[in-house]
Structures are given as C-alpha cells and as structure tokens.
Amino acid sequence: MTDSFLHKGLRKKLVDELRAKGIDNESILAAIGKVPRHFFVDSSFAQHVYEDKPFSIGAGQTISQPFTVAFQTQLLDLKRFDKVLEIGTGSGYQTAILVELGATVYTIERQRELFIKCQEILTQMNCLPYSFLGDGYEGKPIFAPFDKILVTAGAKTVPQKLLEQLAVGGKMVIPVGDSNIQEMLVIDKLSEKKYKTSKFGTFSFVPMLKGIE
Ligand code: SAH
C-alpha cells in the first residue's frame, strides 16, 4: 500500500470539494485529508476513489460517499476520547476517520468477508479499533454505555438495544427509512427515558440486516 503525491493531491481536492458542499469542521476535513481512502478499495478504483461518490467494496456493499462520511461524523459532534460504537464497518474507512479524530472505536460488521478484509488494511495502517464480527442490532452491551453511536447502514426503525447502550448525554446518528431512501436522524439521550430526535435530510444507504453472513 503506497500513498503518493498524486493521492495526496487528490485528497486535497476532495477536501476543497467537501468544504464547498458545506462541511466546515476543520478536524474532520483534516482527517479526510490525511487518511488514504484508496487503501480501502480495490486498486483498480484507486484514482476514482477521491471523487465524491460511493464505490463497491465487494459482498454487495459500498464504501460510503466522502460527503456522507464527513456529514455523519460532523453530526456525531465528537469529543476527544469519546467512546464510539460504529455499526457497519464495511471497508473500514469511516472507522479510520473516527480513530484519526481521537475516538475510542468499537465497530461491528455482519459480513465475514468484509470483516476479515478490513482487519488487514487497518492493521497495516496501525489503526486499531476494537473490531467485531456480529449483528449490530445487538450492539455491544458488555462495553456499553457509549458516548456516541454511528450507524452506517439504513435501518427500518431505531434499534431499541442501541438506544439502551447509549450514555445519558450521548448521541446516535442513524439513517432510518423503510425503502432504500432514509432520513438522517440524530437522537440525543437526555435521560434514561427521554430522547430528542432531529432530522438532517435524506440519504441512500445499503440496508441494515439481521444476523451474520
Ligand atoms: N462505513 C462503511 C459503510 C459500509 S456500507 C464504509 O464507509 O465503508 C454498510 C455496512 O453495514 C455493510 O458493510 C454491511 O454489511 C453492514 N451491515 C448491515 N447491517 C449490519 C448489521 N446488522 N450489523 C453490522 N453491520 C451491518
């Protein structure tokens, strides 16, 4: 895996594009400028992966579009050392951005093929989240509560177990909808029983599915 001046230049252009599209969190833009996105896709896509588009990563899944990664991360309102649960590791790119921002990351992927592939990439980058093969609907109760929960697959409804594993004062970012278009929700946990939900536009994610494959 090599990171050339060409790749660095393409990342800089991508950062400018994201800034023009309204991403204004400088730490997030710096992380996108730093993490080599081309490590996370097949080498034949290496040049194109710095376009603001999603790409296939195998097993019928996609690496989220850079704007979506930046937008969801911005909504998470990360504080350094936040304990974050990510559902849908996929390529591992969003995971690497969270780690770069100083979060302690627990990430779950349900597809074995993707889980194994991203372990290799993240290890080579010396990026070390706590990674699990599992069903994100279950969360990770033994490590709960989490300051932040980020779901990167489209859920039909907000999973109750994830709400329970969110810390009071915590925040969950989750795309919710019953077709292939979802609404981006931010759920603030105000107390053990009280939540505030805000909406941030429509997106299109692959579906959040039950069980392991
Ligand atoms: N953040 C990833 C997005 C990948 S797409 C990236 O940028 O690469 C969403 C991922 O969620 C897919 O890899 C899919 O297999 C996974 N997924 C879907 N339902 C899941 C579930 N219940 N638990 C864990 N992962 C799930």
GROMACS .gro file of C-alpha atoms and ligand atoms in nm:
model
  239
    1MET     CA    1   0.000   0.000   0.000
    2THR     CA    2   0.161   0.326  -0.110
    3ASP     CA    3   0.044   0.681  -0.067
    4SER     CA    4   0.187   0.903  -0.341
    5PHE     CA    5   0.190   1.278  -0.404
    6LEU     CA    6  -0.081   1.215  -0.660
    7HIS     CA    7  -0.307   1.061  -0.393
    8LYS     CA    8  -0.229   1.346  -0.154
    9GLY     CA    9  -0.321   1.599  -0.424
   10LEU     CA   10  -0.648   1.419  -0.496
   11ARG     CA   11  -0.729   1.423  -0.123
   12LYS     CA   12  -0.668   1.796  -0.108
   13LYS     CA   13  -0.911   1.846  -0.397
   14LEU     CA   14  -1.165   1.626  -0.221
   15VAL     CA   15  -1.132   1.832   0.098
   16ASP     CA   16  -1.192   2.152  -0.102
   17GLU     CA   17  -1.499   1.992  -0.261
   18LEU     CA   18  -1.639   1.886   0.077
   19ARG     CA   19  -1.579   2.234   0.217
   20ALA     CA   20  -1.769   2.380  -0.082
   21LYS     CA   21  -2.056   2.138  -0.006
   22GLY     CA   22  -2.087   2.274   0.348
   23ILE     CA   23  -1.859   2.061   0.567
   24ASP     CA   24  -1.696   2.315   0.798
   25ASN     CA   25  -1.546   2.109   1.081
   26GLU     CA   26  -1.172   2.159   1.028
   27SER     CA   27  -1.069   1.850   1.229
   28ILE     CA   28  -1.288   1.630   1.008
   29LEU     CA   29  -1.156   1.792   0.690
   30ALA     CA   30  -0.800   1.738   0.818
   31ALA     CA   31  -0.875   1.369   0.889
   32ILE     CA   32  -1.015   1.324   0.536
   33GLY     CA   33  -0.703   1.497   0.403
   34LYS     CA   34  -0.486   1.255   0.596
   35VAL     CA   35  -0.646   0.906   0.573
   36PRO     CA   36  -0.557   0.733   0.242
   37ARG     CA   37  -0.904   0.640   0.116
   38HIS     CA   38  -0.756   0.440  -0.172
   39PHE     CA   39  -0.624   0.179   0.076
   40PHE     CA   40  -0.986   0.074   0.138
   41VAL     CA   41  -1.093  -0.013  -0.217
   42ASP     CA   42  -0.973  -0.240  -0.496
   43SER     CA   43  -0.661  -0.089  -0.657
   44SER     CA   44  -0.842  -0.050  -0.991
   45PHE     CA   45  -1.053   0.225  -0.826
   46ALA     CA   46  -0.752   0.399  -0.668
   47GLN     CA   47  -0.777   0.720  -0.874
   48HIS     CA   48  -1.157   0.743  -0.872
   49VAL     CA   49  -1.199   0.685  -0.501
   50TYR     CA   50  -1.121   1.053  -0.435
   51GLU     CA   51  -1.430   1.155  -0.629
   52ASP     CA   52  -1.723   1.229  -0.402
   53LYS     CA   53  -1.902   0.901  -0.482
   54PRO     CA   54  -1.972   0.567  -0.312
   55PHE     CA   55  -1.786   0.260  -0.450
   56SER     CA   56  -1.835  -0.113  -0.442
   57ILE     CA   57  -1.624  -0.295  -0.180
   58GLY     CA   58  -1.746  -0.648  -0.260
   59ALA     CA   59  -2.010  -0.864  -0.088
   60GLY     CA   60  -2.278  -0.634  -0.238
   61GLN     CA   61  -2.171  -0.347  -0.010
   62THR     CA   62  -2.036   0.002  -0.064
   63ILE     CA   63  -1.783   0.238   0.091
   64SER     CA   64  -1.988   0.546   0.182
   65GLN     CA   65  -1.951   0.862  -0.025
   66PRO     CA   66  -1.696   1.101   0.134
   67PHE     CA   67  -1.964   1.368   0.185
   68THR     CA   68  -2.176   1.119   0.378
   69VAL     CA   69  -1.879   1.013   0.594
   70ALA     CA   70  -1.799   1.378   0.670
   71PHE     CA   71  -2.164   1.471   0.728
   72GLN     CA   72  -2.236   1.182   0.967
   73THR     CA   73  -1.909   1.245   1.152
   74GLN     CA   74  -1.994   1.614   1.185
   75LEU     CA   75  -2.337   1.526   1.327
   76LEU     CA   76  -2.170   1.299   1.587
   77ASP     CA   77  -2.008   1.609   1.743
   78LEU     CA   78  -1.705   1.408   1.858
   79LYS     CA   79  -1.508   1.500   2.164
   80ARG     CA   80  -1.157   1.361   2.204
   81PHE     CA   81  -1.160   1.019   2.377
   82ASP     CA   82  -1.534   0.972   2.309
   83LYS     CA   83  -1.625   0.604   2.318
   84VAL     CA   84  -1.795   0.540   1.985
   85LEU     CA   85  -1.989   0.235   1.865
   86GLU     CA   86  -2.000   0.208   1.486
   87ILE     CA   87  -2.246  -0.028   1.317
   88GLY     CA   88  -2.138  -0.139   0.965
   89THR     CA   89  -1.757  -0.136   0.946
   90GLY     CA   90  -1.772  -0.213   0.572
   91SER     CA   91  -1.443  -0.103   0.418
   92GLY     CA   92  -1.317   0.040   0.749
   93TYR     CA   93  -1.273   0.390   0.604
   94GLN     CA   94  -1.524   0.562   0.833
   95THR     CA   95  -1.368   0.368   1.123
   96ALA     CA   96  -1.023   0.505   1.035
   97ILE     CA   97  -1.162   0.861   1.027
   98LEU     CA   98  -1.311   0.817   1.376
   99VAL     CA   99  -0.981   0.677   1.510
  100GLU     CA  100  -0.789   0.963   1.346
  101LEU     CA  101  -1.018   1.206   1.533
  102GLY     CA  102  -0.910   1.055   1.864
  103ALA     CA  103  -1.217   0.846   1.942
  104THR     CA  104  -1.202   0.502   2.104
  105VAL     CA  105  -1.387   0.300   1.844
  106TYR     CA  106  -1.586  -0.023   1.876
  107THR     CA  107  -1.704  -0.134   1.533
  108ILE     CA  108  -1.931  -0.419   1.423
  109GLU     CA  109  -1.966  -0.578   1.077
  110ARG     CA  110  -2.204  -0.865   0.992
  111GLN     CA  111  -2.029  -0.990   0.675
  112ARG     CA  112  -1.730  -1.212   0.744
  113GLU     CA  113  -1.558  -1.134   0.411
  114LEU     CA  114  -1.557  -0.758   0.479
  115PHE     CA  115  -1.468  -0.805   0.845
  116ILE     CA  116  -1.153  -1.001   0.752
  117LYS     CA  117  -1.053  -0.769   0.468
  118CYS     CA  118  -1.070  -0.451   0.674
  119GLN     CA  119  -0.875  -0.611   0.964
  120GLU     CA  120  -0.580  -0.649   0.729
  121ILE     CA  121  -0.597  -0.293   0.600
  122LEU     CA  122  -0.647  -0.128   0.939
  123THR     CA  123  -0.367  -0.334   1.096
  124GLN     CA  124  -0.125  -0.236   0.818
  125MET     CA  125  -0.214   0.127   0.883
  126ASN     CA  126  -0.156   0.078   1.254
  127CYS     CA  127  -0.516   0.183   1.308
  128LEU     CA  128  -0.650  -0.026   1.595
  129PRO     CA  129  -1.021  -0.008   1.674
  130TYR     CA  130  -1.199  -0.284   1.869
  131SER     CA  131  -1.349  -0.480   1.576
  132PHE     CA  132  -1.622  -0.740   1.598
  133LEU     CA  133  -1.795  -0.976   1.358
  134GLY     CA  134  -2.156  -0.962   1.474
  135ASP     CA  135  -2.507  -0.827   1.436
  136GLY     CA  136  -2.517  -0.454   1.500
  137TYR     CA  137  -2.882  -0.480   1.610
  138GLU     CA  138  -2.742  -0.636   1.929
  139GLY     CA  139  -2.483  -0.361   1.986
  140LYS     CA  140  -2.203  -0.448   2.233
  141PRO     CA  141  -2.368  -0.450   2.577
  142ILE     CA  142  -2.053  -0.553   2.764
  143PHE     CA  143  -1.877  -0.232   2.654
  144ALA     CA  144  -2.182  -0.003   2.697
  145PRO     CA  145  -2.259   0.275   2.757
  146PHE     CA  146  -2.123   0.457   2.450
  147ASP     CA  147  -2.091   0.835   2.422
  148LYS     CA  148  -2.178   0.816   2.054
  149ILE     CA  149  -2.332   0.554   1.824
  150LEU     CA  150  -2.292   0.581   1.446
  151VAL     CA  151  -2.496   0.356   1.217
  152THR     CA  152  -2.374   0.341   0.855
  153ALA     CA  153  -2.649   0.115   0.714
  154GLY     CA  154  -3.016   0.204   0.662
  155ALA     CA  155  -3.239   0.082   0.948
  156LYS     CA  156  -3.617   0.038   0.919
  157THR     CA  157  -3.662   0.159   1.276
  158VAL     CA  158  -3.427   0.274   1.552
  159PRO     CA  159  -3.297  -0.042   1.725
  160GLN     CA  160  -3.409  -0.042   2.090
  161LYS     CA  161  -3.091  -0.216   2.211
  162LEU     CA  162  -2.877   0.062   2.066
  163LEU     CA  163  -3.084   0.327   2.245
  164GLU     CA  164  -3.027   0.137   2.569
  165GLN     CA  165  -2.650   0.123   2.511
  166LEU     CA  166  -2.623   0.499   2.457
  167ALA     CA  167  -2.496   0.702   2.755
  168VAL     CA  168  -2.720   0.971   2.901
  169GLY     CA  169  -2.595   1.289   2.733
  170GLY     CA  170  -2.490   1.077   2.433
  171LYS     CA  171  -2.584   1.100   2.068
  172MET     CA  172  -2.678   0.847   1.799
  173VAL     CA  173  -2.657   0.922   1.425
  174ILE     CA  174  -2.866   0.678   1.221
  175PRO     CA  175  -3.028   0.675   0.876
  176VAL     CA  176  -3.386   0.545   0.913
  177GLY     CA  177  -3.641   0.456   0.646
  178ASP     CA  178  -3.829   0.158   0.509
  179SER     CA  179  -3.710   0.181   0.147
  180ASN     CA  180  -3.365   0.248   0.000
  181ILE     CA  181  -3.400   0.616   0.091
  182GLN     CA  182  -3.353   0.702   0.457
  183GLU     CA  183  -3.382   1.010   0.672
  184MET     CA  184  -3.071   1.102   0.871
  185LEU     CA  185  -3.166   1.115   1.238
  186VAL     CA  186  -2.970   1.248   1.533
  187ILE     CA  187  -3.104   1.115   1.862
  188ASP     CA  188  -2.992   1.284   2.183
  189LYS     CA  189  -3.038   1.081   2.500
  190LEU     CA  190  -3.150   1.339   2.754
  191SER     CA  191  -3.221   1.096   3.041
  192GLU     CA  192  -3.273   0.718   3.081
  193LYS     CA  193  -3.619   0.751   2.924
  194LYS     CA  194  -3.614   1.080   2.736
  195TYR     CA  195  -3.484   1.128   2.381
  196LYS     CA  196  -3.480   1.419   2.139
  197THR     CA  197  -3.481   1.339   1.764
  198SER     CA  198  -3.367   1.582   1.494
  199LYS     CA  199  -3.374   1.524   1.114
  200PHE     CA  200  -3.096   1.609   0.870
  201GLY     CA  201  -3.212   1.527   0.517
  202THR     CA  202  -3.235   1.214   0.304
  203PHE     CA  203  -2.958   0.969   0.212
  204SER     CA  204  -2.934   0.628   0.050
  205PHE     CA  205  -2.757   0.351   0.241
  206VAL     CA  206  -2.742  -0.025   0.194
  207PRO     CA  207  -2.990  -0.189   0.435
  208MET     CA  208  -2.911  -0.281   0.794
  209LEU     CA  209  -2.974  -0.656   0.803
  210LYS     CA  210  -3.012  -0.906   1.088
  211GLY     CA  211  -2.768  -1.187   1.173
  212ILE     CA  212  -2.417  -1.271   1.046
  213GLU     CA  213  -2.325  -1.380   0.692
  214SAH     N1  214  -1.888   0.280   0.698
  214SAH     C1  215  -1.878   0.189   0.587
  214SAH     C2  216  -2.015   0.172   0.523
  214SAH     C3  217  -2.029   0.040   0.461
  214SAH     S1  218  -2.191   0.005   0.399
  214SAH     C4  219  -1.779   0.239   0.485
  214SAH     O1  220  -1.767   0.359   0.464
  214SAH     O2  221  -1.711   0.157   0.423
  214SAH     C5  222  -2.272  -0.058   0.541
  214SAH     C6  223  -2.216  -0.181   0.605
  214SAH     O3  224  -2.305  -0.219   0.710
  214SAH     C7  225  -2.203  -0.302   0.514
  214SAH     O4  226  -2.070  -0.349   0.518
  214SAH     C8  227  -2.300  -0.404   0.576
  214SAH     O5  228  -2.255  -0.538   0.563
  214SAH     C9  229  -2.304  -0.359   0.720
  214SAH     N2  230  -2.423  -0.401   0.797
  214SAH    C10  231  -2.551  -0.408   0.757
  214SAH     N3  232  -2.630  -0.450   0.858
  214SAH    C11  233  -2.548  -0.470   0.966
  214SAH    C12  234  -2.569  -0.516   1.098
  214SAH     N4  235  -2.691  -0.551   1.145
  214SAH     N5  236  -2.462  -0.525   1.180
  214SAH    C13  237  -2.338  -0.491   1.137
  214SAH     N6  238  -2.312  -0.449   1.012
  214SAH    C14  239  -2.416  -0.438   0.927
   0.00000   0.00000   0.00000
